[in-house]
């Protein structure tokens, strides 16, 4: 029927129109959504995505400052910087996740040598706070062949960079590390304390000695630059640059020629030599033996080499000059003599008959002198010249603990005497209170006798003993003992000149009678030049006068009825040899302390070394010290 057919057609048209409208509405909604999203992205979020886009092509890079140089007193370079190339990775340019980093490390290992220690250190650095897109060092000091291999394979190593930098270098590495210290890679503990911004491009920091104490002055201030990069992270151009401020150059009192001579004299020995300028307190030499090279620590010493140093019986890592604790032995006798006279407890004309021993009570223990049979009649002058122990047993018994420790403290014992060596130790000045606290015992008269000859509980570092020698030479005048002479050419008289707190220092020593200084000085001159002086062989045939005092520190206790025989004692238990002195006598230019471990008597083991250094510094011209050329440019 026709009408049914027309009705069916109208329904189909109606359904089609309905579907068309729905489709049109869907299209309109889609377009509205697209337009809304476009407006949101292009208008509302415009600034955000412009910034993200710029970050994709621009990077802010930190620029490490050049570390300041260190010179000796005559301008000889002691610590400089040299060019090096490091292999680094930019994690953001790698595939995200550890799998991507590990894959890249595997690929790199096929190109250059990378060991497990390198990978461990790299992953530690990767977890440290850093700026986005900043490189993380994998290996230091690439050689030219490795640089070429990485460059050839650069196309398949996205995120891998070769970064040129200046690293610390010590041109006279042998024997200077215990005076200068060294720089090494920043570890996690140091990173937590350092300024994260100022050290954002720095991989190394001062670890010991001068390098550590003057880190703030030597480091400088970080710079930065904004660079444009391509999709692979390669720098296309520098858009903006703010130059870093280099560290300040430091000049030390250290005399490179004297230091080299001291190191050579200590070859094959264990011990230390410290020399000070009595007119300034400046340290002219500070040698500890055996020693080691600092350059191997700058970019990371191998585990095998470090363990060899650490496990050595001779302890090359141990700074004997600053941390070695030795009985000062007879080198303190001039101080003990001054203490007795100045307190009035010992008459200036006091003398005794020395039979070769001293007894506190009749029939009691024998405190023996080094010379069997004794020295006969002994006064103060002879007691120093011939180093008579019996005399000091007697006056120590008269004084007791308090006067002796009081005067020893005035000369720097029991305290750090050097201002800018952070590793220095106080050693031990044994007071009655110290013994109660540390030994849970009272102070006995026998303890005083041992203290009177520089033995027993008393210990001192070579630096403390050299400081005492300086004050003796100066007749009581103290100067701040320090390494620093100038910063950027400006003289430094105390560490407070650069904003540091001056360490507590003893005040100048004023004796009741100035002639007591002369008496002690005359005796110390005769030690070196007198007919019976213990150091006369070392003082012989000198064109100038020197003053000195030898010492022999007992290491192994000897029983009452036994005698000391070095040939029957293991080398490690033999006596230490010590010497203190200064020259010339009337206008002291150098004061020296020498300690030779297990070397025997101070007159044979230590004094001859001091004489050679006296001659070098007082007599001989000072030629330019040879070091490697073209090292250390700012």
Coordinates of C-alpha atoms in Angstrom, one line a residue:
X1 CA 0.0 0.0 0.0
X2 CA 1.3 3.4 -1.0
X3 CA 0.7 5.2 2.3
X4 CA 2.5 2.6 4.3
X5 CA 5.5 2.9 2.0
X6 CA 5.5 6.7 2.4
X7 CA 5.2 6.4 6.2
X8 CA 8.3 4.1 6.3
X9 CA 10.3 6.6 4.2
X10 CA 9.4 9.5 6.6
X11 CA 10.6 7.4 9.5
X12 CA 13.9 6.7 7.8
X13 CA 14.4 10.4 7.0
X14 CA 13.5 11.3 10.6
X15 CA 16.0 8.8 12.0
X16 CA 18.7 10.0 9.6
X17 CA 18.2 13.6 10.6
X18 CA 18.3 12.6 14.2
X19 CA 21.5 10.7 13.7
X20 CA 22.9 13.6 11.7
X21 CA 22.2 16.1 14.5
X22 CA 23.8 13.8 17.1
X23 CA 26.8 13.5 14.9
X24 CA 26.9 17.2 14.4
X25 CA 26.6 17.8 18.1
X26 CA 29.5 15.3 18.7
X27 CA 31.6 17.1 16.2
X28 CA 30.8 20.5 17.7
X29 CA 31.7 19.2 21.2
X30 CA 35.0 17.7 20.0
X31 CA 35.9 21.0 18.3
X32 CA 34.8 22.9 21.4
X33 CA 37.0 20.6 23.5
X34 CA 40.0 21.0 21.1
X35 CA 39.6 24.8 21.0
X36 CA 39.3 24.9 24.8
X37 CA 42.4 22.8 25.2
X38 CA 44.2 25.0 22.7
X39 CA 43.2 28.1 24.6
X40 CA 44.3 26.5 27.9
X41 CA 47.6 25.5 26.5
X42 CA 48.3 28.6 24.4
X43 CA 46.9 31.3 26.7
X44 CA 46.4 30.1 30.2
X45 CA 49.5 27.9 30.4
X46 CA 51.6 30.0 28.0
X47 CA 54.3 31.0 30.5
X48 CA 54.7 27.4 31.8
X49 CA 55.2 25.8 28.5
X50 CA 57.5 28.5 27.2
X51 CA 59.7 27.9 30.2
X52 CA 59.7 24.2 29.6
X53 CA 60.5 24.7 25.9
X54 CA 63.4 27.0 26.8
X55 CA 64.7 24.4 29.3
X56 CA 64.8 21.9 26.5
X57 CA 67.2 24.0 24.6
X58 CA 68.8 26.1 27.3
X59 CA 70.8 24.9 30.3
X60 CA 72.4 26.6 33.3
X61 CA 75.9 25.2 33.9
X62 CA 78.0 25.9 37.0
X63 CA 81.6 26.9 36.3
X64 CA 84.2 25.8 38.8
X65 CA 86.7 28.5 40.1
X66 CA 90.4 27.9 39.6
X67 CA 92.0 26.9 42.9
X68 CA 94.5 29.3 44.3
X69 CA 98.2 28.5 44.0
X70 CA 100.6 27.9 46.9
X71 CA 104.2 29.2 46.9
X72 CA 107.2 28.9 49.2
X73 CA 108.8 32.0 50.8
X74 CA 110.9 32.6 47.7
X75 CA 108.1 32.3 45.2
X76 CA 108.8 28.6 44.3
X77 CA 105.5 26.9 43.2
X78 CA 104.5 24.2 45.7
X79 CA 100.9 23.5 44.6
X80 CA 99.5 24.4 41.2
X81 CA 96.9 23.3 38.7
X82 CA 97.2 21.3 35.5
X83 CA 94.8 20.5 32.7
X84 CA 92.9 17.3 32.8
X85 CA 89.9 15.7 31.0
X86 CA 87.1 13.8 32.8
X87 CA 84.5 11.4 31.4
X88 CA 81.1 12.5 32.6
X89 CA 77.5 11.5 32.0
X90 CA 74.4 13.7 32.0
X91 CA 71.7 11.4 33.5
X92 CA 68.8 13.4 32.0
X93 CA 70.1 12.7 28.5
X94 CA 70.1 9.0 29.1
X95 CA 67.2 6.6 29.1
X96 CA 65.3 7.0 32.3
X97 CA 66.0 4.5 35.1
X98 CA 68.9 2.5 36.3
X99 CA 68.7 0.1 33.3
X100 CA 69.5 3.0 31.0
X101 CA 72.4 4.1 33.0
X102 CA 73.7 0.6 33.4
X103 CA 73.4 0.0 29.7
X104 CA 75.4 3.1 29.0
X105 CA 78.1 2.1 31.5
X106 CA 78.3 -1.3 29.7
X107 CA 78.7 0.5 26.3
X108 CA 81.4 2.8 27.7
X109 CA 83.3 -0.1 29.2
X110 CA 83.7 -1.3 25.6
X111 CA 85.3 2.0 24.6
X112 CA 87.5 2.9 27.6
X113 CA 88.7 1.2 30.7
X114 CA 86.2 1.5 33.6
X115 CA 86.6 -0.5 36.8
X116 CA 84.1 -1.3 39.5
X117 CA 85.6 1.4 41.8
X118 CA 84.8 4.0 39.1
X119 CA 81.2 2.7 38.8
X120 CA 80.7 2.7 42.6
X121 CA 82.0 6.3 43.0
X122 CA 79.9 7.4 40.0
X123 CA 76.7 6.0 41.5
X124 CA 77.4 7.7 44.8
X125 CA 77.8 11.0 43.0
X126 CA 74.6 10.3 41.1
X127 CA 72.7 10.2 44.3
X128 CA 74.1 13.4 45.6
X129 CA 72.2 16.7 45.3
X130 CA 73.0 18.5 42.0
X131 CA 71.5 20.8 39.4
X132 CA 69.4 19.3 36.6
X133 CA 71.4 18.5 33.4
X134 CA 74.7 18.9 35.3
X135 CA 77.3 16.2 34.4
X136 CA 78.3 13.5 36.8
X137 CA 81.9 12.4 36.6
X138 CA 82.6 8.8 35.9
X139 CA 86.4 8.9 35.4
X140 CA 89.2 11.5 35.8
X141 CA 92.3 12.0 33.9
X142 CA 91.6 10.5 30.5
X143 CA 94.6 10.0 28.3
X144 CA 94.7 11.2 24.6
X145 CA 93.9 7.8 23.3
X146 CA 90.8 7.5 25.5
X147 CA 89.6 10.9 24.5
X148 CA 89.9 10.0 20.8
X149 CA 88.1 6.7 21.3
X150 CA 85.2 8.4 23.1
X151 CA 85.0 11.2 20.4
X152 CA 84.9 8.7 17.5
X153 CA 82.0 6.8 19.3
X154 CA 80.2 10.0 20.4
X155 CA 77.3 9.4 18.0
X156 CA 76.2 6.3 19.9
X157 CA 76.8 7.7 23.4
X158 CA 74.1 10.3 24.0
X159 CA 74.6 12.1 27.3
X160 CA 78.3 11.3 27.5
X161 CA 80.7 14.3 27.7
X162 CA 84.4 14.9 28.0
X163 CA 84.8 17.8 30.3
X164 CA 88.1 19.7 30.5
X165 CA 89.1 21.0 33.9
X166 CA 92.1 22.1 36.1
X167 CA 93.1 19.7 38.8
X168 CA 95.6 20.1 41.7
X169 CA 99.2 19.2 41.0
X170 CA 102.2 19.2 43.3
X171 CA 105.4 19.7 41.2
X172 CA 107.7 18.8 44.2
X173 CA 105.6 15.9 45.4
X174 CA 108.2 14.0 47.3
X175 CA 108.3 15.0 51.0
X176 CA 106.0 18.0 51.0
X177 CA 102.7 16.3 51.8
X178 CA 103.0 16.4 55.6
X179 CA 103.5 20.2 55.4
X180 CA 101.1 21.1 52.7
X181 CA 98.4 18.4 53.0
X182 CA 96.6 17.6 49.7
X183 CA 93.2 17.9 48.0
X184 CA 91.0 14.9 47.2
X185 CA 87.6 14.1 45.9
X186 CA 84.7 15.4 47.9
X187 CA 83.0 12.6 50.0
X188 CA 79.5 12.5 51.3
X189 CA 80.4 13.8 54.8
X190 CA 82.2 16.8 53.3
X191 CA 79.4 17.4 50.9
X192 CA 76.9 17.8 53.7
X193 CA 79.1 20.6 55.3
X194 CA 80.1 22.5 52.1
X195 CA 78.1 25.2 50.4
X196 CA 76.1 23.2 47.8
X197 CA 76.0 26.2 45.4
X198 CA 79.6 27.3 45.6
X199 CA 80.8 23.7 45.2
X200 CA 78.3 22.7 42.6
X201 CA 81.0 22.4 39.9
X202 CA 83.9 21.4 42.3
X203 CA 85.0 17.8 42.6
X204 CA 87.9 18.3 45.1
X205 CA 88.4 19.8 48.5
X206 CA 91.4 20.3 50.8
X207 CA 91.8 17.1 53.0
X208 CA 94.8 17.9 55.2
X209 CA 97.2 20.6 56.3
X210 CA 97.4 23.9 54.6
X211 CA 95.1 22.8 51.8
X212 CA 92.4 22.1 54.3
X213 CA 92.9 25.0 56.7
X214 CA 92.9 27.6 53.9
X215 CA 90.1 25.9 51.9
X216 CA 87.9 29.0 51.9
X217 CA 90.7 31.2 50.6
X218 CA 92.0 28.7 48.0
X219 CA 88.7 27.6 46.6
X220 CA 87.2 30.8 45.1
X221 CA 83.6 31.5 44.0
X222 CA 81.6 29.5 41.5
X223 CA 80.5 31.1 38.2
X224 CA 77.8 30.0 35.8
X225 CA 76.7 30.1 32.1
X226 CA 73.5 29.7 30.2
X227 CA 74.1 27.6 27.0
X228 CA 71.9 26.5 24.1
X229 CA 71.9 22.8 23.3
X230 CA 70.6 20.5 20.6
X231 CA 68.4 17.4 21.3
X232 CA 71.5 15.4 22.1
X233 CA 72.6 17.9 24.7
X234 CA 75.6 19.2 22.7
X235 CA 76.3 22.9 23.4
X236 CA 75.6 25.1 20.4
X237 CA 76.3 28.5 21.8
X238 CA 76.8 30.3 25.1
X239 CA 74.0 32.7 25.7
X240 CA 75.2 34.3 29.0
X241 CA 78.3 33.8 31.2
X242 CA 79.3 34.9 34.6
X243 CA 83.0 34.2 35.2
X244 CA 84.0 32.4 38.4
X245 CA 86.2 34.2 40.9
X246 CA 89.5 32.3 41.2
X247 CA 90.9 31.3 44.6
X248 CA 93.5 33.4 46.4
X249 CA 97.2 32.6 46.0
X250 CA 99.0 31.7 49.2
X251 CA 102.6 32.2 50.1
X252 CA 104.1 30.2 53.0
X253 CA 107.2 30.7 55.1
X254 CA 108.2 27.2 54.0
X255 CA 111.6 27.2 52.3
X256 CA 111.5 24.6 49.5
X257 CA 115.3 24.2 49.4
X258 CA 115.4 23.6 53.2
X259 CA 112.4 21.3 53.0
X260 CA 114.0 19.2 50.3
X261 CA 117.2 18.9 52.3
X262 CA 115.3 17.9 55.4
X263 CA 113.5 15.2 53.5
X264 CA 116.7 13.9 52.0
X265 CA 118.4 13.7 55.4
X266 CA 115.4 11.6 56.7
X267 CA 115.6 9.1 53.9
X268 CA 115.6 5.5 55.2
X269 CA 114.7 6.7 58.7
X270 CA 111.6 7.2 60.8
X271 CA 111.3 10.6 62.4
X272 CA 110.7 14.3 61.8
X273 CA 112.4 17.7 61.4
X274 CA 110.7 21.0 62.1
X275 CA 112.5 24.3 61.5
X276 CA 111.1 27.7 62.6
X277 CA 112.2 31.3 61.9
X278 CA 112.5 32.7 65.5
X279 CA 111.9 36.3 64.4
X280 CA 108.5 35.6 62.9
X281 CA 107.3 32.1 64.0
X282 CA 107.1 31.1 60.4
X283 CA 107.7 27.4 59.7
X284 CA 110.7 27.0 57.4
X285 CA 110.6 23.2 57.1
X286 CA 108.3 20.4 58.3
X287 CA 109.3 17.0 57.2
X288 CA 108.0 13.6 58.4
X289 CA 109.5 10.3 57.4
X290 CA 108.7 8.0 55.8
X291 CA 106.5 10.1 53.4
X292 CA 104.3 9.5 50.4
X293 CA 103.2 11.4 47.2
X294 CA 100.1 13.6 47.3
X295 CA 99.4 13.6 43.6
X296 CA 98.1 10.0 43.8
X297 CA 95.3 11.2 46.1
X298 CA 94.1 14.1 44.0
X299 CA 92.0 12.1 41.5
X300 CA 91.6 8.9 43.6
X301 CA 94.3 6.5 44.8
X302 CA 93.7 2.8 43.9
X303 CA 92.6 0.6 46.7
X304 CA 95.8 -1.6 46.4
X305 CA 98.1 1.5 46.7
X306 CA 96.1 2.9 49.6
X307 CA 96.1 -0.4 51.5
X308 CA 99.9 -0.7 51.0
X309 CA 100.4 2.8 52.6
X310 CA 97.9 2.1 55.3
X311 CA 99.3 -1.3 56.3
X312 CA 103.0 -0.3 56.2
X313 CA 104.8 -0.9 59.5
X314 CA 106.6 2.4 59.0
X315 CA 103.3 4.4 59.0
X316 CA 104.0 6.8 56.1
X317 CA 100.5 8.3 56.3
X318 CA 101.2 9.3 59.9
X319 CA 102.3 12.9 60.3
X320 CA 105.0 12.6 62.9
X321 CA 105.8 16.3 62.9
X322 CA 102.3 17.3 64.0
X323 CA 101.0 14.1 65.7
X324 CA 104.0 12.1 66.8
X325 CA 104.1 11.9 70.6
X326 CA 107.7 11.5 71.9
X327 CA 109.3 11.9 75.3
X328 CA 111.3 15.1 74.8
X329 CA 114.0 13.7 77.0
X330 CA 117.0 15.9 77.8
X331 CA 115.9 18.7 75.4
X332 CA 113.7 20.0 78.2
X333 CA 116.5 20.3 80.7
X334 CA 117.1 24.0 79.9
X335 CA 113.4 24.7 80.7
X336 CA 113.6 22.6 84.0
X337 CA 116.7 24.5 85.0
X338 CA 115.0 27.9 84.3
X339 CA 111.9 26.7 86.3
X340 CA 114.1 25.9 89.3
X341 CA 116.0 29.1 89.3
X342 CA 113.1 31.4 88.5
X343 CA 110.8 30.0 91.2
X344 CA 113.7 30.2 93.7
X345 CA 113.3 26.6 94.7
X346 CA 116.7 25.8 93.3
X347 CA 119.6 28.2 94.1
X348 CA 121.4 29.6 91.1
X349 CA 124.7 28.3 92.5
X350 CA 123.2 24.9 93.3
X351 CA 125.6 22.0 92.7
X352 CA 125.9 18.3 93.7
X353 CA 128.2 15.4 93.5
X354 CA 127.1 13.0 90.8
X355 CA 128.1 9.3 91.5
X356 CA 126.1 8.2 88.5
X357 CA 122.8 7.7 90.2
X358 CA 120.2 9.3 92.4
X359 CA 118.1 7.8 95.2
X360 CA 115.0 9.2 96.8
X361 CA 115.7 7.3 100.0
X362 CA 118.7 5.5 101.3
X363 CA 118.7 2.0 100.0
X364 CA 115.8 2.8 97.6
X365 CA 115.6 2.6 93.8
X366 CA 118.6 3.8 91.7
X367 CA 117.7 6.5 89.2
X368 CA 120.7 6.1 87.0
X369 CA 122.6 8.7 84.9
X370 CA 123.6 7.9 81.4
X371 CA 127.3 7.9 82.4
X372 CA 128.3 5.1 84.6
X373 CA 130.4 6.4 87.5
X374 CA 128.9 9.9 87.2
X375 CA 130.2 13.3 86.3
X376 CA 131.7 14.4 89.6
X377 CA 130.7 17.9 90.9
X378 CA 127.9 19.3 88.7
X379 CA 126.3 22.8 88.6
X380 CA 123.6 24.1 86.2
X381 CA 126.0 24.9 83.4
X382 CA 127.7 21.5 83.4
X383 CA 124.4 19.8 83.8
X384 CA 123.3 21.1 80.4
X385 CA 126.6 20.9 78.6
X386 CA 127.1 17.2 79.6
X387 CA 123.4 16.4 80.0
X388 CA 123.7 15.2 83.6
X389 CA 120.5 13.3 84.5
X390 CA 121.4 13.1 88.2
X391 CA 121.3 16.9 88.6
X392 CA 117.7 17.0 87.2
X393 CA 116.6 14.1 89.4
X394 CA 117.7 16.2 92.3
X395 CA 116.1 19.5 91.3
X396 CA 112.9 17.8 90.1
X397 CA 112.7 16.3 93.6
X398 CA 113.1 19.7 95.1
X399 CA 110.4 21.3 92.9
X400 CA 107.8 18.6 92.5
X401 CA 105.2 18.5 89.8
X402 CA 103.5 21.9 89.8
X403 CA 106.5 24.3 89.2
X404 CA 107.8 22.1 86.3
X405 CA 104.5 21.7 84.5
X406 CA 103.8 25.4 85.0
X407 CA 107.0 26.4 83.2
X408 CA 106.7 23.6 80.6
X409 CA 103.2 25.0 79.7
X410 CA 104.7 28.5 79.3
X411 CA 107.0 27.0 76.6
X412 CA 104.0 25.4 74.8
X413 CA 103.8 21.9 76.2
X414 CA 100.3 20.3 76.5
X415 CA 98.8 22.6 73.9
X416 CA 98.7 23.1 70.1
X417 CA 101.4 25.5 69.3
X418 CA 100.9 25.9 65.5
X419 CA 98.0 28.1 64.3
X420 CA 97.2 26.7 60.8
X421 CA 97.7 22.9 60.9
X422 CA 94.4 21.4 61.8
X423 CA 95.9 17.9 62.5
X424 CA 98.2 19.1 65.2
X425 CA 97.8 17.4 68.6
X426 CA 98.4 18.6 72.2
X427 CA 100.3 15.5 73.3
X428 CA 100.6 15.2 77.1
X429 CA 101.7 17.5 79.9
X430 CA 101.2 15.3 83.0
X431 CA 99.9 17.3 85.9
X432 CA 98.7 15.8 89.1
X433 CA 95.1 16.2 88.0
X434 CA 95.9 14.6 84.6
X435 CA 97.3 11.5 86.4
X436 CA 94.2 11.2 88.6
X437 CA 91.9 11.4 85.6
X438 CA 93.8 9.3 83.2
X439 CA 95.6 6.8 85.4
X440 CA 93.4 6.9 88.5
X441 CA 96.5 7.3 90.7
X442 CA 98.3 9.9 92.8
X443 CA 101.4 11.7 91.7
X444 CA 104.6 10.2 93.2
X445 CA 108.1 11.7 93.8
X446 CA 109.4 9.2 91.2
X447 CA 107.1 10.7 88.6
X448 CA 108.7 14.1 89.2
X449 CA 112.1 12.6 88.7
X450 CA 111.1 11.2 85.4
X451 CA 109.5 14.4 84.4
X452 CA 112.7 16.3 85.3
X453 CA 114.6 14.4 82.5
X454 CA 111.8 14.7 80.0
X455 CA 110.6 11.1 80.4
X456 CA 107.7 9.3 82.2
X457 CA 104.2 10.5 81.2
X458 CA 105.5 13.7 79.4
X459 CA 105.2 13.6 75.6
X460 CA 105.5 16.3 72.9
X461 CA 105.3 16.6 69.2
X462 CA 108.3 17.7 67.1
X463 CA 106.4 21.0 66.4
X464 CA 105.9 21.7 70.1
X465 CA 109.6 21.0 70.7
X466 CA 110.6 23.3 67.8
X467 CA 108.3 26.0 69.3
X468 CA 110.0 25.6 72.7
X469 CA 113.3 26.0 70.9
X470 CA 112.1 29.2 69.3
X471 CA 111.1 30.7 72.6
X472 CA 114.4 29.7 74.2
X473 CA 116.3 31.4 71.3
X474 CA 114.1 34.5 71.8
X475 CA 114.6 34.6 75.6
X476 CA 111.0 34.1 76.2
X477 CA 109.4 35.9 73.3
X478 CA 106.5 34.1 71.5
X479 CA 105.5 34.5 67.9
X480 CA 102.5 32.8 66.4
X481 CA 103.9 29.6 64.8
X482 CA 102.3 29.3 61.4
X483 CA 102.7 28.3 57.8
X484 CA 101.1 31.3 56.2
X485 CA 103.2 34.3 55.2
X486 CA 100.9 36.2 52.7
X487 CA 97.7 35.9 50.8
X488 CA 97.6 37.5 47.4
X489 CA 100.8 39.3 48.3
X490 CA 99.3 40.8 51.5
X491 CA 101.4 39.9 54.6
X492 CA 99.6 37.8 57.3
X493 CA 101.1 38.3 60.8
X494 CA 98.4 36.2 62.5
X495 CA 95.6 34.0 61.3
X496 CA 93.2 36.5 62.7
X497 CA 94.3 38.8 59.9
X498 CA 92.0 36.7 57.6
X499 CA 89.1 36.4 59.9
X500 CA 90.1 33.3 61.8
X501 CA 90.2 32.9 65.5
X502 CA 93.7 33.0 66.8
X503 CA 94.4 29.8 68.8
X504 CA 95.3 30.4 72.5
X505 CA 99.0 31.0 72.7
X506 CA 101.3 31.3 75.8
X507 CA 102.2 34.9 76.7
X508 CA 105.9 36.0 76.6
X509 CA 108.0 34.6 79.4
X510 CA 109.4 37.2 81.8
X511 CA 112.0 35.8 84.2
X512 CA 112.8 37.5 87.5
X513 CA 116.4 37.8 86.4
X514 CA 117.2 38.2 82.7
X515 CA 120.6 36.9 83.4
X516 CA 119.1 33.4 83.8
X517 CA 118.5 33.4 80.0
X518 CA 122.2 34.2 79.5
X519 CA 123.2 31.4 81.7
X520 CA 121.1 28.8 79.9
X521 CA 122.2 30.2 76.5
X522 CA 125.9 30.0 77.4
X523 CA 125.5 26.4 78.5
X524 CA 123.7 25.5 75.2
X525 CA 126.5 27.2 73.2
X526 CA 129.0 25.0 75.1
X527 CA 126.9 21.9 74.2
X528 CA 128.0 22.6 70.6
X529 CA 131.3 24.2 71.1
X530 CA 132.6 23.3 74.5
X531 CA 135.3 20.7 75.1
X532 CA 132.9 18.2 76.8
X533 CA 129.6 19.3 75.1
X534 CA 127.4 16.4 74.0
X535 CA 127.0 18.0 70.5
X536 CA 130.6 19.2 70.1
X537 CA 131.2 16.9 67.1
X538 CA 128.3 18.5 65.2
X539 CA 129.4 22.0 66.2
X540 CA 133.1 21.5 65.3
X541 CA 134.8 23.7 62.6
X542 CA 131.8 26.0 62.3
X543 CA 132.4 29.6 61.2
X544 CA 129.4 30.7 63.2
X545 CA 128.2 30.0 66.7
X546 CA 125.2 27.7 67.4
X547 CA 123.3 26.7 70.5
X548 CA 121.8 23.3 71.1
X549 CA 120.8 20.5 73.3
X550 CA 120.9 16.8 72.6
X551 CA 118.5 14.2 74.0
X552 CA 118.0 10.5 74.1
X553 CA 114.5 9.2 74.8
X554 CA 114.2 5.8 76.3
X555 CA 111.6 3.6 74.6
X556 CA 112.0 0.3 76.5
X557 CA 112.1 0.2 80.3
X558 CA 115.4 -1.2 81.6
X559 CA 115.4 -3.3 84.8
X560 CA 117.3 -2.1 87.9
X561 CA 120.2 -4.6 87.5
X562 CA 120.3 -4.5 83.7
X563 CA 122.3 -2.3 81.3
X564 CA 121.2 -0.9 77.9
X565 CA 122.7 -2.8 75.0
X566 CA 121.3 -1.6 71.6
X567 CA 122.7 -4.6 69.8
X568 CA 120.6 -7.0 71.9
X569 CA 117.4 -5.0 71.5
X570 CA 115.0 -5.1 68.5
X571 CA 115.4 -2.0 66.4
X572 CA 111.9 -0.8 67.1
X573 CA 112.7 -0.7 70.9
X574 CA 115.9 1.3 70.7
X575 CA 116.2 4.8 72.0
X576 CA 115.0 7.8 70.0
X577 CA 117.6 10.5 69.2
X578 CA 116.6 14.1 69.6
X579 CA 118.2 17.5 69.1
X580 CA 117.1 21.1 69.5
X581 CA 119.1 24.2 68.6
X582 CA 119.3 27.5 66.8
X583 CA 121.8 29.5 64.8
X584 CA 123.5 32.0 64.7
X585 CA 123.5 32.4 68.5
X586 CA 123.3 36.2 68.7
X587 CA 120.9 36.8 65.8
X588 CA 118.9 33.6 65.4
X589 CA 117.7 32.9 61.9
X590 CA 116.6 29.3 62.3
X591 CA 115.5 27.1 65.3
X592 CA 115.3 23.4 64.7
X593 CA 114.0 20.3 66.4
X594 CA 115.0 16.8 65.1
X595 CA 113.7 13.5 66.2
X596 CA 115.0 10.2 64.8
X597 CA 113.0 7.2 66.0
X598 CA 115.1 4.3 67.4
X599 CA 118.2 6.1 66.1
X600 CA 120.2 6.0 69.4
X601 CA 121.8 9.0 71.0
X602 CA 120.8 12.5 69.9
X603 CA 124.4 13.5 69.6
X604 CA 125.0 10.9 66.9
X605 CA 121.6 10.5 65.3
X606 CA 120.0 13.9 65.3
X607 CA 122.6 16.7 65.9
X608 CA 124.5 16.0 62.6
X609 CA 121.4 16.4 60.6
X610 CA 120.6 19.8 62.3
X611 CA 124.2 21.0 61.6
X612 CA 123.7 20.3 57.8
X613 CA 120.5 22.3 57.8
X614 CA 122.1 25.1 59.8
X615 CA 125.0 25.3 57.2
X616 CA 122.5 25.3 54.3
X617 CA 120.4 28.0 55.7
X618 CA 122.9 30.2 57.4
X619 CA 125.9 30.0 55.1
X620 CA 125.1 28.8 51.6
X621 CA 123.4 31.0 48.9
X622 CA 119.9 30.0 48.1
X623 CA 119.7 29.0 44.4
X624 CA 116.4 28.7 42.7
X625 CA 114.7 25.4 43.5
X626 CA 114.1 23.3 40.4
X627 CA 110.5 22.2 39.8
X628 CA 108.6 21.2 36.7
X629 CA 107.9 24.0 34.2
X630 CA 104.5 25.2 33.0
X631 CA 102.6 23.9 35.9
X632 CA 100.1 25.9 38.0
X633 CA 98.7 28.6 35.8
X634 CA 95.7 30.3 37.3

